[in-house]
CSV table of C-alpha atoms in Angstrom, one decimal:
chain,number,residue,atom,x,y,z
A,217,ASP,CA,-42.9,-0.7,6.1
A,218,LYS,CA,-40.0,-0.9,3.6
A,219,TYR,CA,-40.9,-4.5,2.7
A,220,ILE,CA,-44.6,-5.2,3.3
A,221,THR,CA,-46.7,-3.3,0.8
A,222,ASP,CA,-50.2,-1.9,1.4
A,223,LEU,CA,-52.6,-4.6,0.3
A,224,LYS,CA,-55.0,-1.9,-1.0
A,225,LYS,CA,-52.3,-0.3,-3.2
A,226,ASN,CA,-51.5,-2.0,-6.5
A,227,ALA,CA,-50.0,0.7,-8.7
A,228,TYR,CA,-46.3,1.4,-8.3
A,229,THR,CA,-43.6,3.8,-9.6
A,230,TYR,CA,-40.1,2.5,-10.1
A,231,ASN,CA,-38.8,3.8,-6.8
A,232,GLU,CA,-41.6,2.0,-5.0
A,233,TYR,CA,-41.3,-1.3,-6.7
A,234,GLY,CA,-38.2,-1.4,-8.9
A,235,LEU,CA,-35.4,-0.6,-6.4
A,236,MET,CA,-36.5,-3.2,-4.0
A,237,ASP,CA,-38.4,-6.5,-4.5
A,238,PRO,CA,-40.9,-6.1,-1.7
A,239,VAL,CA,-42.4,-9.1,0.1
A,240,ARG,CA,-45.8,-9.3,-1.5
A,241,TYR,CA,-47.3,-11.3,1.3
A,242,VAL,CA,-46.9,-11.8,5.1
A,243,PRO,CA,-43.7,-13.8,5.6
A,244,SER,CA,-44.4,-17.5,6.3
A,245,HIS,CA,-44.1,-18.4,10.0
A,246,ASN,CA,-45.0,-21.0,12.5
A,247,GLU,CA,-44.7,-21.4,16.3
A,248,TYR,CA,-40.9,-21.5,16.2
A,249,GLU,CA,-39.7,-19.3,13.3
A,250,MET,CA,-40.5,-16.7,10.7
A,251,GLN,CA,-39.0,-17.0,7.2
A,252,ILE,CA,-38.1,-13.7,5.5
A,253,SER,CA,-35.7,-15.0,3.0
A,254,THR,CA,-37.7,-13.5,0.1
A,255,ILE,CA,-36.6,-10.0,1.0
A,256,ASN,CA,-34.2,-9.3,-1.8
A,257,PHE,CA,-32.2,-6.2,-3.0
A,258,LYS,CA,-32.4,-6.0,-6.8
A,259,THR,CA,-29.3,-4.1,-7.8
A,260,THR,CA,-25.9,-3.0,-6.5
A,261,VAL,CA,-24.5,0.5,-6.9
A,262,ASP,CA,-22.0,-0.8,-9.4
A,263,GLU,CA,-24.7,-2.4,-11.5
A,264,GLU,CA,-26.7,0.9,-11.5
A,265,LYS,CA,-23.5,2.7,-12.8
A,266,LEU,CA,-23.3,0.2,-15.6
A,267,VAL,CA,-26.9,0.8,-16.5
A,268,ASP,CA,-26.3,4.5,-16.5
A,269,LYS,CA,-23.3,4.0,-18.8
A,270,PHE,CA,-25.5,2.0,-21.2
A,271,LEU,CA,-28.2,4.7,-21.2
A,272,GLU,CA,-25.7,7.4,-22.2
A,273,SER,CA,-25.7,5.8,-25.7
A,274,PHE,CA,-29.2,4.3,-25.7
A,275,LEU,CA,-31.4,7.2,-24.6
A,276,PRO,CA,-30.3,9.6,-27.5
A,277,GLU,CA,-32.1,7.2,-29.9
A,278,PHE,CA,-35.4,8.6,-28.6
A,279,GLU,CA,-34.7,12.3,-28.9
A,280,ASN,CA,-37.4,14.2,-30.8
A,281,LYS,CA,-39.6,11.1,-30.8
A,282,SER,CA,-43.3,11.2,-29.9
A,283,ASP,CA,-44.5,9.6,-26.6
A,284,TYR,CA,-46.1,6.8,-28.7
A,285,GLU,CA,-42.8,6.2,-30.5
A,286,LYS,CA,-41.0,6.1,-27.2
A,287,VAL,CA,-43.4,3.5,-25.8
A,288,LEU,CA,-43.1,1.5,-29.1
A,289,GLY,CA,-39.3,1.7,-29.1
A,290,VAL,CA,-38.9,0.6,-25.5
A,291,TYR,CA,-41.4,-2.2,-25.9
A,292,SER,CA,-39.8,-3.4,-29.1
A,293,TYR,CA,-36.2,-3.2,-27.7
A,294,LEU,CA,-37.0,-5.1,-24.5
A,295,SER,CA,-39.1,-7.8,-26.1
A,296,LYS,CA,-36.5,-8.4,-28.9
A,297,THR,CA,-33.3,-8.3,-26.9
A,298,SER,CA,-34.3,-9.8,-23.6
A,299,SER,CA,-35.7,-13.3,-23.2
A,300,TYR,CA,-37.7,-14.9,-20.3
A,301,ALA,CA,-35.4,-16.7,-17.9
A,302,THR,CA,-35.6,-20.4,-18.4
A,303,GLU,CA,-33.3,-21.6,-15.6
A,304,ASP,CA,-34.7,-23.8,-12.9
A,305,GLY,CA,-36.8,-21.9,-10.4
A,306,ALA,CA,-34.1,-21.7,-7.7
A,307,THR,CA,-31.5,-20.3,-10.1
A,308,THR,CA,-33.9,-17.7,-11.4
A,309,ALA,CA,-34.9,-16.7,-7.9
A,310,LEU,CA,-31.2,-16.4,-6.8
A,311,LYS,CA,-30.3,-14.3,-9.8
A,312,GLY,CA,-33.4,-12.1,-9.5
A,313,ARG,CA,-33.9,-11.2,-13.1
A,314,HIS,CA,-35.9,-8.3,-11.7
A,315,SER,CA,-33.9,-5.2,-12.6
A,316,PRO,CA,-33.0,-2.9,-15.5
A,317,TYR,CA,-29.5,-4.4,-15.1
A,318,ASP,CA,-30.8,-7.9,-15.8
A,319,VAL,CA,-33.0,-6.9,-18.7
A,320,LEU,CA,-30.8,-4.3,-20.4
A,321,LEU,CA,-27.3,-5.7,-19.7
A,322,THR,CA,-27.7,-9.5,-19.3
A,323,HIS,CA,-30.8,-9.8,-21.6
A,324,LYS,CA,-32.7,-12.0,-19.1
A,325,HIS,CA,-36.0,-11.2,-17.3
A,326,VAL,CA,-39.1,-12.5,-15.5
A,327,CYS,CA,-42.3,-10.5,-15.7
A,328,ILE,CA,-41.3,-8.3,-12.7
A,329,GLY,CA,-38.0,-7.4,-14.4
A,330,ALA,CA,-39.7,-6.6,-17.8
A,331,SER,CA,-42.3,-4.4,-16.1
A,332,THR,CA,-39.9,-2.6,-13.8
A,333,THR,CA,-37.5,-1.9,-16.6
A,334,PHE,CA,-40.3,-0.6,-18.8
A,335,GLN,CA,-41.4,1.7,-15.9
A,336,PHE,CA,-37.8,2.8,-15.3
A,337,LEU,CA,-37.5,4.0,-19.0
A,338,MET,CA,-41.0,5.6,-19.1
A,339,GLU,CA,-40.0,7.7,-16.1
A,340,LYS,CA,-36.8,8.7,-17.9
A,341,PHE,CA,-39.1,10.1,-20.7
A,342,GLY,CA,-41.6,11.7,-18.3
A,343,ILE,CA,-44.5,9.4,-19.6
A,344,GLU,CA,-47.1,8.6,-16.9
A,345,SER,CA,-47.2,4.9,-16.2
A,346,TYR,CA,-47.4,2.3,-13.4
A,347,ILE,CA,-46.3,-1.2,-12.6
A,348,ILE,CA,-49.4,-3.3,-11.9
A,349,ASP,CA,-49.7,-6.7,-10.2
A,350,HIS,CA,-52.2,-9.3,-11.4
A,351,VAL,CA,-53.7,-10.2,-8.0
A,352,ALA,CA,-55.0,-13.8,-7.8
A,353,VAL,CA,-55.8,-13.8,-4.1
A,354,ALA,CA,-56.0,-10.9,-1.7
A,355,SER,CA,-57.1,-11.0,1.9
A,356,GLU,CA,-55.9,-9.8,5.3
A,357,THR,CA,-53.4,-12.7,5.5
A,358,VAL,CA,-52.7,-13.6,1.8
A,359,TYR,CA,-51.6,-11.5,-1.2
A,360,HIS,CA,-50.8,-13.8,-4.1
A,361,VAL,CA,-49.6,-12.3,-7.5
A,362,THR,CA,-49.3,-14.4,-10.7
A,363,HIS,CA,-48.2,-11.7,-13.2
A,364,VAL,CA,-46.8,-8.2,-13.4
A,365,TYR,CA,-47.4,-5.7,-16.2
A,366,ASN,CA,-47.8,-1.9,-16.9
A,367,VAL,CA,-50.5,0.7,-17.6
A,368,VAL,CA,-49.5,3.8,-19.6
A,369,LYS,CA,-51.3,7.1,-20.2
A,370,LEU,CA,-51.3,8.5,-23.8
A,371,GLU,CA,-53.5,11.2,-25.1
A,372,ASP,CA,-55.6,11.2,-21.9
A,373,ARG,CA,-56.4,7.5,-22.3
A,374,TRP,CA,-55.0,4.5,-20.3
A,375,PHE,CA,-53.7,1.5,-22.1
A,376,ILE,CA,-52.2,-1.9,-21.0
A,377,VAL,CA,-48.6,-2.8,-21.9
A,378,ASP,CA,-47.3,-6.3,-21.2
A,379,VAL,CA,-43.7,-6.6,-22.3
A,380,THR,CA,-43.5,-10.3,-21.3
A,381,SER,CA,-45.9,-11.3,-24.0
A,382,GLN,CA,-43.5,-10.0,-26.7
A,383,ASN,CA,-46.3,-9.4,-29.2
A,384,VAL,CA,-46.9,-5.8,-30.2
A,385,GLU,CA,-50.3,-6.3,-31.7
A,386,SER,CA,-51.8,-8.1,-28.6
A,387,SER,CA,-49.8,-6.6,-25.7
A,388,MET,CA,-48.7,-3.0,-26.4
A,389,LEU,CA,-51.1,-0.2,-25.6
A,390,VAL,CA,-54.1,-2.5,-25.7
A,391,SER,CA,-57.5,-2.4,-24.2
A,392,ASN,CA,-59.0,-5.0,-21.8
A,393,LYS,CA,-61.2,-6.7,-24.3
A,394,GLY,CA,-62.1,-10.2,-23.2
A,395,GLY,CA,-61.1,-9.4,-19.6
A,396,LYS,CA,-57.6,-10.7,-20.0
A,397,TYR,CA,-56.5,-8.4,-17.2
A,398,ASP,CA,-58.6,-8.3,-14.1
A,399,ILE,CA,-60.2,-4.9,-13.5
A,400,LYS,CA,-59.4,-5.2,-9.8
A,401,ASP,CA,-55.7,-5.0,-10.8
A,402,PHE,CA,-55.9,-1.2,-11.4
A,403,LYS,CA,-58.8,-0.4,-9.1
A,404,TYR,CA,-56.5,1.5,-6.8
A,405,LEU,CA,-55.7,4.0,-9.6
A,406,GLY,CA,-59.4,4.8,-10.1
A,407,ILE,CA,-58.8,4.7,-13.8
A,408,LYS,CA,-60.7,3.2,-16.7
A,409,ILE,CA,-58.6,1.4,-19.4
A,410,SER,CA,-59.4,2.5,-22.9
A,411,ASP,CA,-62.1,0.5,-24.6
A,412,LYS,CA,-60.1,0.5,-27.8
A,413,SER,CA,-56.4,-0.2,-28.3
A,414,TYR,CA,-54.0,2.5,-29.6
A,415,SER,CA,-53.8,0.8,-32.9
A,416,GLU,CA,-57.6,0.8,-33.2
A,417,LEU,CA,-57.7,4.5,-32.5
A,418,HIS,CA,-54.7,5.2,-34.8
A,419,PRO,CA,-54.7,2.5,-37.5
A,420,ASP,CA,-51.9,4.3,-39.4
A,421,ALA,CA,-49.5,4.4,-36.5
A,422,ILE,CA,-46.1,2.9,-37.2
A,423,LYS,CA,-45.7,-0.7,-36.0
A,424,SER,CA,-41.9,-0.8,-35.9
A,425,PHE,CA,-39.1,1.3,-34.3
A,426,ASP,CA,-36.0,2.0,-36.3
A,427,ILE,CA,-33.0,1.1,-34.1
A,428,ASP,CA,-29.9,-1.0,-34.5
A,429,TYR,CA,-30.8,-3.7,-31.9
A,430,ASP,CA,-27.5,-5.7,-32.4
A,431,LYS,CA,-25.5,-2.5,-31.8
A,432,TYR,CA,-26.9,-2.1,-28.3
A,433,VAL,CA,-26.8,-5.7,-27.4
A,434,LYS,CA,-23.1,-5.8,-28.2
A,435,LEU,CA,-22.6,-2.5,-26.3
A,436,ALA,CA,-24.3,-4.1,-23.2
A,437,ASP,CA,-22.2,-7.2,-23.5
A,438,LYS,CA,-19.0,-5.1,-23.8
A,439,ILE,CA,-20.0,-3.0,-20.7
A,440,VAL,CA,-20.5,-6.1,-18.6
A,441,SER,CA,-17.4,-7.8,-20.0
A,442,ASP,CA,-15.2,-4.7,-19.3
A,443,ALA,CA,-16.6,-4.5,-15.8
A,444,GLU,CA,-15.9,-8.1,-15.1
A,445,GLY,CA,-12.4,-7.7,-16.4
A,446,LYS,CA,-11.7,-4.7,-14.1
A,447,ASN,CA,-13.0,-6.7,-11.2
A,448,ASP,CA,-10.7,-9.6,-12.0
A,449,LYS,CA,-7.7,-7.3,-12.2
A,450,LYS,CA,-8.7,-5.6,-9.0
A,451,GLU,CA,-8.9,-9.0,-7.2
A,452,LEU,CA,-5.4,-9.9,-8.5
A,453,LYS,CA,-4.1,-6.5,-7.4
A,454,ASP,CA,-5.5,-7.0,-4.0
A,455,GLU,CA,-3.8,-10.3,-3.5
A,456,PRO,CA,-0.5,-10.1,-1.7
A,457,GLU,CA,2.3,-10.6,-4.2
A,458,GLU,CA,4.7,-13.4,-3.5
A,459,LYS,CA,8.3,-12.3,-3.3
A,460,GLU,CA,10.4,-14.0,-5.9
A,461,LYS,CA,12.8,-16.4,-4.3
A,462,VAL,CA,16.4,-15.7,-5.2
A,463,GLU,CA,18.6,-18.7,-5.2
A,464,PRO,CA,22.1,-17.9,-3.9
A,465,SER,CA,24.9,-18.3,-6.5
A,466,PHE,CA,28.5,-18.7,-5.7
A,467,SER,CA,31.6,-18.8,-7.9
A,468,LYS,CA,33.9,-21.8,-7.9
A,469,GLU,CA,36.8,-19.7,-6.5
A,470,PHE,CA,34.6,-18.5,-3.6
A,471,LEU,CA,33.6,-22.1,-2.8
A,472,CYS,CA,37.3,-23.2,-2.9
A,473,ILE,CA,38.3,-20.5,-0.5
A,474,ILE,CA,35.5,-21.4,1.9
A,475,SER,CA,36.6,-25.0,1.8
A,476,ILE,CA,40.2,-24.2,2.6
A,477,ILE,CA,39.2,-21.9,5.5
A,478,SER,CA,36.9,-24.7,6.8
A,479,ALA,CA,39.7,-27.2,6.6
A,480,ILE,CA,42.2,-24.8,8.5
A,481,CYS,CA,39.5,-24.3,11.2
A,482,VAL,CA,39.2,-28.1,11.7
A,483,VAL,CA,43.0,-28.5,12.0
A,484,ILE,CA,43.2,-25.7,14.5
A,485,VAL,CA,40.4,-27.1,16.6
A,486,TYR,CA,42.1,-30.6,16.5
A,487,PHE,CA,45.4,-29.3,17.8
A,488,ALA,CA,43.8,-27.1,20.3
A,489,LYS,CA,42.1,-30.1,21.8
A,490,LYS,CA,45.4,-32.1,21.8
A,491,ALA,CA,47.1,-29.3,23.7
């Protein structure tokens, strides 16, 4: 039950979805084997500590801000400082790109990473939101997801937030005009997405969040670099040190005495054998 999610449930908090990447379908199997290699932990304890260290400086930027400003700030920061992973599929899968560590500290994500990181920060601010799967196929044996995004509640209305799209006008606190997002995606919540976007309801709302993006990108890079440096030093410290080889050194006088003694010993042995 830790890995296979309820097919009827499609709205997740960070603890339900973000700490673990659940298998979103029954593991593939045949007569001889079952493949469960998709079960994948997202972050390590050390990575979580580095994220906390980053947040110590980052979160104060949002003090005394409205809930709308917090959503705008988080959306803007994630979309401007983290880019969609473009490695080959195998590399992206191995690296995950699913967690706040990936998005905030290494500046790479896939849609799961963007949505879980957004959810992670919304929960820090106490703003009601959920991670939502775009379900392409759902049956008793197949659960196929093609995209992951968020829904957020502001002023008693629900809006869609899709960080991966990286376009504030078309993807932040928007309605579902045109049916871009399938209504079945959030059916579990029993909610109705607002028929108007937040910007339509509040045309005078600010469109940009005042924050020094470069400052926090550099901070993230430094935190990761310092951590890697400490790990390198620890590995060197853990390696057994090779004792320095000390070459013996003898004075000429000492060598001369040794030679004389050796010669005397040879003479004594010779005459002893003669006798």
